[in-house]
PDB file of C-alpha atoms in Angstrom:
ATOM      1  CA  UNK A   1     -40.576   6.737  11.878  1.00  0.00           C
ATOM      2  CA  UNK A   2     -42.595   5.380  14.832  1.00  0.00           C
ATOM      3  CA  UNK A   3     -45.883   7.529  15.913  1.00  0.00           C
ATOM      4  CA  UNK A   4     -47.523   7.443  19.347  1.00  0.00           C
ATOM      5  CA  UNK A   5     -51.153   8.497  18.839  1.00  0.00           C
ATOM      6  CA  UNK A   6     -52.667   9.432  22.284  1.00  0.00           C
ATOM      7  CA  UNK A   7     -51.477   6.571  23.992  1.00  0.00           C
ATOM      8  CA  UNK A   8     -52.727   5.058  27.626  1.00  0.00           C
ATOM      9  CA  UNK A   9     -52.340   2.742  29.481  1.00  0.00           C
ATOM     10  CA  UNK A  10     -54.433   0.822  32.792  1.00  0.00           C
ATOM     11  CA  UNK A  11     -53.697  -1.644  35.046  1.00  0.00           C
ATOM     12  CA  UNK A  12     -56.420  -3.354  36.921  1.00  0.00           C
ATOM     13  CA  UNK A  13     -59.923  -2.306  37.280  1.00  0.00           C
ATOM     14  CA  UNK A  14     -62.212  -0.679  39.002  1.00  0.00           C
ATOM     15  CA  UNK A  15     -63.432  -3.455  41.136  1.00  0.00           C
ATOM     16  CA  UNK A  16     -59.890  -4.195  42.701  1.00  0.00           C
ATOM     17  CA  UNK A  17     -58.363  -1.014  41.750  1.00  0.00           C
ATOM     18  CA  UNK A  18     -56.592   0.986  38.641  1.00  0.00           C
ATOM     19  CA  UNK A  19     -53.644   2.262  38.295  1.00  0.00           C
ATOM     20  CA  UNK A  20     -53.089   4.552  34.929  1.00  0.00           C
ATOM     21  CA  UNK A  21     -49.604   4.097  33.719  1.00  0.00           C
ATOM     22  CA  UNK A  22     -49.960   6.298  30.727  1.00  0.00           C
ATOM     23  CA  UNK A  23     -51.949   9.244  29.996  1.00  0.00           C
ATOM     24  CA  UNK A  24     -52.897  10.106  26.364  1.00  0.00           C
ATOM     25  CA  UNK A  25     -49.096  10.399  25.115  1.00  0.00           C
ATOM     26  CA  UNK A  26     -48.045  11.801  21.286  1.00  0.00           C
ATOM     27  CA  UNK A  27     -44.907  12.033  19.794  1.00  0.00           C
ATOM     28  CA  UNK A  28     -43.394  10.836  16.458  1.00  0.00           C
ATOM     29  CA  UNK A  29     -39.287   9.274  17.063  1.00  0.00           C
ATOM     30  CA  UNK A  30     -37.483  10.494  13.803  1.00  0.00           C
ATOM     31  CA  UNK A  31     -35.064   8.236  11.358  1.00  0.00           C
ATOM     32  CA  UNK A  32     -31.735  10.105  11.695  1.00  0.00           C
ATOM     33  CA  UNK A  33     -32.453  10.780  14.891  1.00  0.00           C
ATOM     34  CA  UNK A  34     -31.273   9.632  18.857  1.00  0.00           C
ATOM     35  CA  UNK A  35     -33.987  10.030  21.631  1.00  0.00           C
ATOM     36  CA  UNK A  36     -33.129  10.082  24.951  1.00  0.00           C
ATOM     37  CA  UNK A  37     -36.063   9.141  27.268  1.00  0.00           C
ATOM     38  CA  UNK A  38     -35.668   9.853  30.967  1.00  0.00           C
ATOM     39  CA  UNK A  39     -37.592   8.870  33.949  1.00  0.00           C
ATOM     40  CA  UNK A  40     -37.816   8.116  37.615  1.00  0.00           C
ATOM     41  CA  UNK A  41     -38.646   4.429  38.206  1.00  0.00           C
ATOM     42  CA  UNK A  42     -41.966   4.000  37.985  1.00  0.00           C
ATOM     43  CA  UNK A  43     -42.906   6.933  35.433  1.00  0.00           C
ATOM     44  CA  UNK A  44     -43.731   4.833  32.980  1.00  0.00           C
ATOM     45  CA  UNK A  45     -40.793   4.071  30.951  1.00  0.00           C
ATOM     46  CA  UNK A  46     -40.989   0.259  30.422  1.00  0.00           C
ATOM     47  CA  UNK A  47     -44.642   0.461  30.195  1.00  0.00           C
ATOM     48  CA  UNK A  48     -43.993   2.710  27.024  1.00  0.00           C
ATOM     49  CA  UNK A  49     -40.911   0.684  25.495  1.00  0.00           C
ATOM     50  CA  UNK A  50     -43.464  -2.483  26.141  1.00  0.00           C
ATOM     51  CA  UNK A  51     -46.432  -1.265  23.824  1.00  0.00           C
ATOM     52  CA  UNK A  52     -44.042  -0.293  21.164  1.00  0.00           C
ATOM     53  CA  UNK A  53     -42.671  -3.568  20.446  1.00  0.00           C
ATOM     54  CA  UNK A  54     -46.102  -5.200  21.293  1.00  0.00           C
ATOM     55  CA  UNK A  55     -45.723  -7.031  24.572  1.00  0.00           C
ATOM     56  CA  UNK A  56     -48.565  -5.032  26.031  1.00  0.00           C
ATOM     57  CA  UNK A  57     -51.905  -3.621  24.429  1.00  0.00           C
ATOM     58  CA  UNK A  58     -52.551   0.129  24.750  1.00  0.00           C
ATOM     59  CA  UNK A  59     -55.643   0.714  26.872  1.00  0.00           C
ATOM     60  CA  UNK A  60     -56.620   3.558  24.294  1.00  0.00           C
ATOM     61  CA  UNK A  61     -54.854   5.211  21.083  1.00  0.00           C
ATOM     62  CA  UNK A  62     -52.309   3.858  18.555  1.00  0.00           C
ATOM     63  CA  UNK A  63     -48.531   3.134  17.908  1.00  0.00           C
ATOM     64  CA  UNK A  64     -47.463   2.491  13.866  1.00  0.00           C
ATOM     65  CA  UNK A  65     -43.885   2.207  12.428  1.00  0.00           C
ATOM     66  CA  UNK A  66     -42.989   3.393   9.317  1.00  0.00           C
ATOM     67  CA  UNK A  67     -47.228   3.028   8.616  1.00  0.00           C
ATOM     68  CA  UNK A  68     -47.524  -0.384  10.014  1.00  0.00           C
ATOM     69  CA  UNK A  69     -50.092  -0.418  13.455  1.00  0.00           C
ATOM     70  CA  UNK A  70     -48.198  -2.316  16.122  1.00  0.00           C
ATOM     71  CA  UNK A  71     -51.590  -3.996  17.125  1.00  0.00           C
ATOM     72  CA  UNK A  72     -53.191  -4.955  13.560  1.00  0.00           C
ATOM     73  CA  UNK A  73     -49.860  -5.860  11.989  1.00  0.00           C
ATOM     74  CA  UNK A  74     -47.566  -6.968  15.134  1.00  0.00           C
ATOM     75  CA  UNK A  75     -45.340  -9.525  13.134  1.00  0.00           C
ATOM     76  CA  UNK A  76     -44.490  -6.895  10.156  1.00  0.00           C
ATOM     77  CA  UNK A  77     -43.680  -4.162  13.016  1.00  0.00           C
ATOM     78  CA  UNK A  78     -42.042  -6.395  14.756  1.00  0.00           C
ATOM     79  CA  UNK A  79     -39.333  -7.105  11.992  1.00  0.00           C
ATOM     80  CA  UNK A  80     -38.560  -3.499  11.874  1.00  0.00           C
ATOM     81  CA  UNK A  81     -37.496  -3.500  15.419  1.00  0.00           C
ATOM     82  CA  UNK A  82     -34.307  -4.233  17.146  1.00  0.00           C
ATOM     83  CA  UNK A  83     -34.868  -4.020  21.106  1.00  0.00           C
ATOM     84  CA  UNK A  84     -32.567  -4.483  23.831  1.00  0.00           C
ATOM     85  CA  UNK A  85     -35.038  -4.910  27.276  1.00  0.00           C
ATOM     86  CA  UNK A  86     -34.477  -4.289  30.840  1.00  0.00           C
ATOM     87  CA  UNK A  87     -34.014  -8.297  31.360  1.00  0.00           C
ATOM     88  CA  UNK A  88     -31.218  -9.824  28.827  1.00  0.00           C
ATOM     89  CA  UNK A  89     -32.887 -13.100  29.201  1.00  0.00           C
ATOM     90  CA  UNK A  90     -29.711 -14.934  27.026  1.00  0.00           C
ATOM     91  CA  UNK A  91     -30.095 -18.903  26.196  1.00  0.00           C
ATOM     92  CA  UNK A  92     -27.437 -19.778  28.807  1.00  0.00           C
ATOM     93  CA  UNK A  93     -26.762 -23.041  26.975  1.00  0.00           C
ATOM     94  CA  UNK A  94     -25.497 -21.496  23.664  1.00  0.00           C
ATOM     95  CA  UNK A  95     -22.710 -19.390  23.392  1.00  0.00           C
ATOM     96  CA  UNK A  96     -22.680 -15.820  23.009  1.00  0.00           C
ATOM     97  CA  UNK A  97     -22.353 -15.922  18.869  1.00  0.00           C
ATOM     98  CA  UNK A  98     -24.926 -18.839  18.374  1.00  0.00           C
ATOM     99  CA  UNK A  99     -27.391 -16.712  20.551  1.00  0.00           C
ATOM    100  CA  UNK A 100     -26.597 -13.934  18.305  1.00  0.00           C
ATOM    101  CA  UNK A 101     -27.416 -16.700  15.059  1.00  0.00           C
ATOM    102  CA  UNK A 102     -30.467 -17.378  16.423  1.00  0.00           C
ATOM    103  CA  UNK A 103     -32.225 -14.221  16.727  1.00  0.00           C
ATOM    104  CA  UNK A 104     -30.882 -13.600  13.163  1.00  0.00           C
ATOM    105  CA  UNK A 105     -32.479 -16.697  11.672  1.00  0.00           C
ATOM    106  CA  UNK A 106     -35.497 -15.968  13.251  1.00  0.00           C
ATOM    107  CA  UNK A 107     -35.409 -12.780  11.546  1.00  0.00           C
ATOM    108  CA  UNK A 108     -34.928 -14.177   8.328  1.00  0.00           C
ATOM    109  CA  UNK A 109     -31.171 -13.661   7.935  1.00  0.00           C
ATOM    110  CA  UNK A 110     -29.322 -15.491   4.821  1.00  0.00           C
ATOM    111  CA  UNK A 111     -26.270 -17.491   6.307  1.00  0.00           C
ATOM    112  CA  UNK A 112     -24.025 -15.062   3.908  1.00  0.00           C
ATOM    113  CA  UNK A 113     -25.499 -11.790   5.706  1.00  0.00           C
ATOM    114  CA  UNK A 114     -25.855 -13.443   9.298  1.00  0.00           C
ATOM    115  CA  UNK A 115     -22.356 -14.361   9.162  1.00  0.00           C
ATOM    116  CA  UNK A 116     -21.261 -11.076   8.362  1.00  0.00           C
ATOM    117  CA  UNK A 117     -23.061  -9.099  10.728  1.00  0.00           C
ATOM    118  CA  UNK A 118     -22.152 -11.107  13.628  1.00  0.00           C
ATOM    119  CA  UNK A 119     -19.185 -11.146  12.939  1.00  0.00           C
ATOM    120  CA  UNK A 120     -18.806  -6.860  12.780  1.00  0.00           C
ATOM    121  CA  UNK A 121     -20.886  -6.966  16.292  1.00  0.00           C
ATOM    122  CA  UNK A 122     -18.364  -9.161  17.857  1.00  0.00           C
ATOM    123  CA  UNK A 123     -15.193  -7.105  16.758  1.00  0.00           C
ATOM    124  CA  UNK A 124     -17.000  -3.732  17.322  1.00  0.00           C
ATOM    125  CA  UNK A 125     -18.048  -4.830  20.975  1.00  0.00           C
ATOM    126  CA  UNK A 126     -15.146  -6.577  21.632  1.00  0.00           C
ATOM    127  CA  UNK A 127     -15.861  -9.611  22.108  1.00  0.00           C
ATOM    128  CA  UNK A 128     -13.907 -11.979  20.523  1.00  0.00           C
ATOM    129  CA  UNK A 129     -12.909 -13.456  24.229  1.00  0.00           C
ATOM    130  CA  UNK A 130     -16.590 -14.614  24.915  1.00  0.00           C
ATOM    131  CA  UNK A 131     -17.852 -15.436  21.352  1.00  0.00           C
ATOM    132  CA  UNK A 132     -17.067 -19.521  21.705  1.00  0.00           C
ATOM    133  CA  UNK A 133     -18.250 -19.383  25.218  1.00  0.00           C
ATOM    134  CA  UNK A 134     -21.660 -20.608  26.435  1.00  0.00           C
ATOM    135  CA  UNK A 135     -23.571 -17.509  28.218  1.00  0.00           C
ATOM    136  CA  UNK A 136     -24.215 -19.348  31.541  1.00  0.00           C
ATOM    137  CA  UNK A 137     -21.768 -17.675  34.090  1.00  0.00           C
ATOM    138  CA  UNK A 138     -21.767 -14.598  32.021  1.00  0.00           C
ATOM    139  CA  UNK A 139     -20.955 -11.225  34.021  1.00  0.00           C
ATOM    140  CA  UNK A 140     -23.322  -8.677  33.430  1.00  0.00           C
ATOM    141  CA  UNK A 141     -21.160  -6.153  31.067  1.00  0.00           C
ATOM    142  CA  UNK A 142     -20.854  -9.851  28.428  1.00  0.00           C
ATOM    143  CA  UNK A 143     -24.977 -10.432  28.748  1.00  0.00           C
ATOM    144  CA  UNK A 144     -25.253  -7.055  28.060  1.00  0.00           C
ATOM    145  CA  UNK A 145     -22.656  -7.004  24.770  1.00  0.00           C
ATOM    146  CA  UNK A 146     -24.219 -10.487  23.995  1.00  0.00           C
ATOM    147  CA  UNK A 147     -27.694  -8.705  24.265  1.00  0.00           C
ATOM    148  CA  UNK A 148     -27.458  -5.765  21.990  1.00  0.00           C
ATOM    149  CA  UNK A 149     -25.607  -7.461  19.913  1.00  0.00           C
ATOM    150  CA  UNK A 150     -28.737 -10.130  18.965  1.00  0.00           C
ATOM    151  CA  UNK A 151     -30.575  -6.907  19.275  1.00  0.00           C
ATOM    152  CA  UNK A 152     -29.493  -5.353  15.957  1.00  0.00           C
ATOM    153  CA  UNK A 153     -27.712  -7.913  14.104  1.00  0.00           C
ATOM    154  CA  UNK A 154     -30.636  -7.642  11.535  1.00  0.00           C
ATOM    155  CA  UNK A 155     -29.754  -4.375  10.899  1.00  0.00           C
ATOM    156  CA  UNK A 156     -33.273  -2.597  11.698  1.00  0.00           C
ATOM    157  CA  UNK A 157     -33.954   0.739  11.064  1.00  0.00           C
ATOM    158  CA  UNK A 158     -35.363   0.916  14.401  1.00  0.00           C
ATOM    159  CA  UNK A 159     -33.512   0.441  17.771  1.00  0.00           C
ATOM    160  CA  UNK A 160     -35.266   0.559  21.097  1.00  0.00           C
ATOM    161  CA  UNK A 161     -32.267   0.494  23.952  1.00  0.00           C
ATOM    162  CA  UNK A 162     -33.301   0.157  27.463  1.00  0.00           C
ATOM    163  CA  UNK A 163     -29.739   0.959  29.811  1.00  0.00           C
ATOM    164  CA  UNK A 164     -27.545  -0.354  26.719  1.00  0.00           C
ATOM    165  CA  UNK A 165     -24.646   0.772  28.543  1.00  0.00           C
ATOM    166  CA  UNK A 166     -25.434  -1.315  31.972  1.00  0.00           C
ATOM    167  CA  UNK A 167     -22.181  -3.015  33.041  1.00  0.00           C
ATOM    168  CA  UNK A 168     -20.120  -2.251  30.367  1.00  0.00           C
ATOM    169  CA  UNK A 169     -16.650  -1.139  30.763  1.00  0.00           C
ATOM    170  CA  UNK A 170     -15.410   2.521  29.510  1.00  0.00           C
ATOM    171  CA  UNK A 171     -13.825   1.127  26.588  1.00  0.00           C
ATOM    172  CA  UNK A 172     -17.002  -1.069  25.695  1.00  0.00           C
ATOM    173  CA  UNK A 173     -19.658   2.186  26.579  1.00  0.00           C
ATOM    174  CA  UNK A 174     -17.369   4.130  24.042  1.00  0.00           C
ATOM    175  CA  UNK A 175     -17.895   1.523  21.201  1.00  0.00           C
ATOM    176  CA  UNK A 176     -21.259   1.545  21.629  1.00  0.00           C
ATOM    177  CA  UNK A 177     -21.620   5.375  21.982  1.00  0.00           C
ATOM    178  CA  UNK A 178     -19.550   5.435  18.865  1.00  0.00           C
ATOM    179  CA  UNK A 179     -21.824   2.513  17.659  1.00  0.00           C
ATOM    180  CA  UNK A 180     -25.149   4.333  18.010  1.00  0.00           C
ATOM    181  CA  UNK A 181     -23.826   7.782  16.516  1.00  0.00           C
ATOM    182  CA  UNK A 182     -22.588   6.003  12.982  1.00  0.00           C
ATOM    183  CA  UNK A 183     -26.539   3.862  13.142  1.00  0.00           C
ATOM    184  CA  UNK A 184     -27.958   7.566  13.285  1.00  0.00           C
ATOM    185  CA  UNK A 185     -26.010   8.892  10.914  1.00  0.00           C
ATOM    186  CA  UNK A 186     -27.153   5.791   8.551  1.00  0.00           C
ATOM    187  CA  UNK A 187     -31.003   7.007   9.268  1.00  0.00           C
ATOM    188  CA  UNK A 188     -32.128   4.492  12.104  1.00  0.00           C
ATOM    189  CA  UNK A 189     -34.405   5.790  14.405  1.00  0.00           C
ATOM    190  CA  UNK A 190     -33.102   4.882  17.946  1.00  0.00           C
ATOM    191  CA  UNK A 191     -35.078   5.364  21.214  1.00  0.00           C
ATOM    192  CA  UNK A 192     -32.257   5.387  23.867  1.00  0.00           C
ATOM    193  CA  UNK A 193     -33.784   5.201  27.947  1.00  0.00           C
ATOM    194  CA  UNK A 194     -30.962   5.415  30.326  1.00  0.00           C
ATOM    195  CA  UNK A 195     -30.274   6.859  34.331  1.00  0.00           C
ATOM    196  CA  UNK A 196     -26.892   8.381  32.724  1.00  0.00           C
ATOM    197  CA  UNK A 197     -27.586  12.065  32.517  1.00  0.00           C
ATOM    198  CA  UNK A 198     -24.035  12.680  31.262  1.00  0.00           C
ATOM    199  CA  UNK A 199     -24.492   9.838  28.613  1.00  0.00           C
ATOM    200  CA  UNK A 200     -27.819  11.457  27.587  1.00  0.00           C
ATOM    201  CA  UNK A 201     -26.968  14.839  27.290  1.00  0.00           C
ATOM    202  CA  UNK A 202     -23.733  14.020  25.502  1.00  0.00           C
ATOM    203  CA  UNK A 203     -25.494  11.460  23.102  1.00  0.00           C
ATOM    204  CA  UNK A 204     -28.927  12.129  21.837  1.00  0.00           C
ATOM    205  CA  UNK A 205     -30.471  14.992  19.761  1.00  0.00           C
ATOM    206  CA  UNK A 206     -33.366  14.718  21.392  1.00  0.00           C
ATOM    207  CA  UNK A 207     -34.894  14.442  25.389  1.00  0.00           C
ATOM    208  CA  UNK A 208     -37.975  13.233  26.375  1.00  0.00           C
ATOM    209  CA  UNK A 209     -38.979  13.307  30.446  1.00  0.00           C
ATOM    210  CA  UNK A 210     -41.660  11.203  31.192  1.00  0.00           C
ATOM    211  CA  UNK A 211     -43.177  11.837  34.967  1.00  0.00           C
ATOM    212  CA  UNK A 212     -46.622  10.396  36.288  1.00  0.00           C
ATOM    213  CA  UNK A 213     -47.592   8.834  32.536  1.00  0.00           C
ATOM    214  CA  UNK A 214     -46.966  12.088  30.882  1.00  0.00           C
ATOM    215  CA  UNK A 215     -44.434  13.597  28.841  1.00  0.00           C
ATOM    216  CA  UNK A 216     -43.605  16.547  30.736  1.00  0.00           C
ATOM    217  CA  UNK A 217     -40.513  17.916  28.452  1.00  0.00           C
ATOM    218  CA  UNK A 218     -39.742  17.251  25.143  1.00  0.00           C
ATOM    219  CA  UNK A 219     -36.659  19.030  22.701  1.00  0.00           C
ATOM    220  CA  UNK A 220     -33.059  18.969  23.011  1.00  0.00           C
ATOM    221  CA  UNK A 221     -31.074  19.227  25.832  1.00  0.00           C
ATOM    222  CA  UNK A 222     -30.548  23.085  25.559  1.00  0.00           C
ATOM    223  CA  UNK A 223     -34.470  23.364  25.771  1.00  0.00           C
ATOM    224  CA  UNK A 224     -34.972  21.255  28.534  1.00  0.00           C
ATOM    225  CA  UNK A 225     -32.626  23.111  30.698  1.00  0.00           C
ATOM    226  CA  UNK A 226     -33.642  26.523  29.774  1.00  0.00           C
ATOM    227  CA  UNK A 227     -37.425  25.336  30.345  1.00  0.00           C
ATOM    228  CA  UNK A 228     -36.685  24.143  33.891  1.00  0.00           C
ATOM    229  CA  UNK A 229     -34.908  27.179  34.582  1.00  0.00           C
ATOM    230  CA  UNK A 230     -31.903  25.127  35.501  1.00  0.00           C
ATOM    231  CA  UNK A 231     -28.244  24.909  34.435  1.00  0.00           C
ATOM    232  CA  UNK A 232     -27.487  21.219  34.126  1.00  0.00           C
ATOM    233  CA  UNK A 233     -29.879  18.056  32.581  1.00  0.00           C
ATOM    234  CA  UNK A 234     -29.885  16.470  35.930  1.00  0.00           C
ATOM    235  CA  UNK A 235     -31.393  19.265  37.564  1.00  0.00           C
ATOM    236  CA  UNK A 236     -33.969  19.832  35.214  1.00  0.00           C
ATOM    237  CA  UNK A 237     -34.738  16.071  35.170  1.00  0.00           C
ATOM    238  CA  UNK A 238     -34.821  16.343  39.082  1.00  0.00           C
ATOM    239  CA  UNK A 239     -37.158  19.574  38.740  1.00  0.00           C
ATOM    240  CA  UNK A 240     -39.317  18.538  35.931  1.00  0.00           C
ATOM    241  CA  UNK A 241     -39.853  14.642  36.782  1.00  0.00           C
ATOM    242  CA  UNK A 242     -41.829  16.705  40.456  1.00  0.00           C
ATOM    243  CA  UNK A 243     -44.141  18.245  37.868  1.00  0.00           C
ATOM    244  CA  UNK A 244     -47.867  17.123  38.817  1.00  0.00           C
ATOM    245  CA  UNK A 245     -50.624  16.521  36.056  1.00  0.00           C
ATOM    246  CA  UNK A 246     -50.809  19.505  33.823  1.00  0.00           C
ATOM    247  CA  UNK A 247     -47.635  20.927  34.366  1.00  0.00           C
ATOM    248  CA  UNK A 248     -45.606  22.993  31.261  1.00  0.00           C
ATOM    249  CA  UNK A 249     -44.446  21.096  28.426  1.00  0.00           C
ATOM    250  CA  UNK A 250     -42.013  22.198  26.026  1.00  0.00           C
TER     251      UNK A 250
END
């Protein structure tokens, strides 16, 4: 379980200017559970992802996984974690399996177990064609496989996906659809931020719309569509993300 504890978040200050990115968020992510988190660019979706898995400091408020606080014990939270960011940022010299290696040594990973677990990543994303092959010249659907792949070969119980889906083909997008589902059926807890309203609604179990540093929205797809008086997800998104500060949440 991750909890967000009145989270915010400045850029800045006051003599050259602030910008709030965040604005006293809650919520608690679930094990067992697939969150969708939508947002125009700029709402403050990376900012978010970024505090959870430490790379930024919350201005005020708290963030703990499974009991550990991300700022006081950042290494232990850390190891918890499996996060695919908005830059892949692959060693280009290695190939796509000892990239993979590496992030599992680093998180501790017997040979036996590291071994194993890439090798289920590779046949599950298909990538059997790219495993030998060094990552520079990569097309953007292999850094992607290559990159959630190192993501989760520790097996974590919690995932943080930013566009997991981003250049990969159908057959690819439906392995990893088909990926995620069997993860939350195991009990991971798996934050899921995409632009794909079809992939959202037809994926997670749970929607949260994020619009000027606030969560405007927050409950399955049924009840964000019946609270924006809409009939699709993209509409409500559309009507929901135009919300200004203390507009209904759900």
């Amino acid at each position: 379980m991750i909890r967000i504890d009145q989270i915010s978040k400045t850029f800045g200050n006051k003599k050259s200017g602030q910008i709030q990115a965040l604005k006293n968020i809650s919520f608690t992510l679930r094990d067992g559970e697939i969150t969708g988190l939508l947002g125009v660019n700029g709402a403050g979706k990376s900012t978010l992802l970024r505090l959870i898995y430490g790379l930024q400091t919350p201005t005020n408020g708290s963030i703990t996984i499974d009991g550990l606080d991300v700022q006081k014990n950042p290494e232990a939270a850390r190891q918890r974690l499996g996060v695919l960011p908005d830059d892949t940022g692959l060693y280009k010299r290695l190939t796509a399996r000892e990239n993979i290696h590496y992030f599992g040594e680093l998180q501790g990973l017997a040979s036996a177990e590291l071994n194993e677990s890439t090798q289920e990543l590779i046949a599950l994303l298909k990538m059997e064609n790219i495993a030998e092959r060094r990552a520079d010249g990569f097309s953007l659907g292999e850094r992607m496989k290559t990159t959630l792949a190192r993501a989760i070969v520790h097996r974590p119980q919690h995932i943080l996906l930013d566009e997991p889906t981003n250049g990969l083909d159908v057959i690819t997008t439906r392995a990893v659809r088909n990926m995620l589902l069997k993860l939350r059926d195991q009990g991971r807890c798996i934050l899921f931020s995409s632009h794909l309203m079809h992939e959202v609604g037809g994926l997670c179990d749970r929607v949260l719309i994020i619009a000027g540093g606030e969560i405007v929205a927050d409950g399955s797809v049924a009840d964000i569509i019946s609270l924006s008086g809409t009939k699709t997800l993209e509409d409500a998104f559309i009507n929901l993300s135009q919300l200004v500060e203390g507009g209904s949440h759900v």
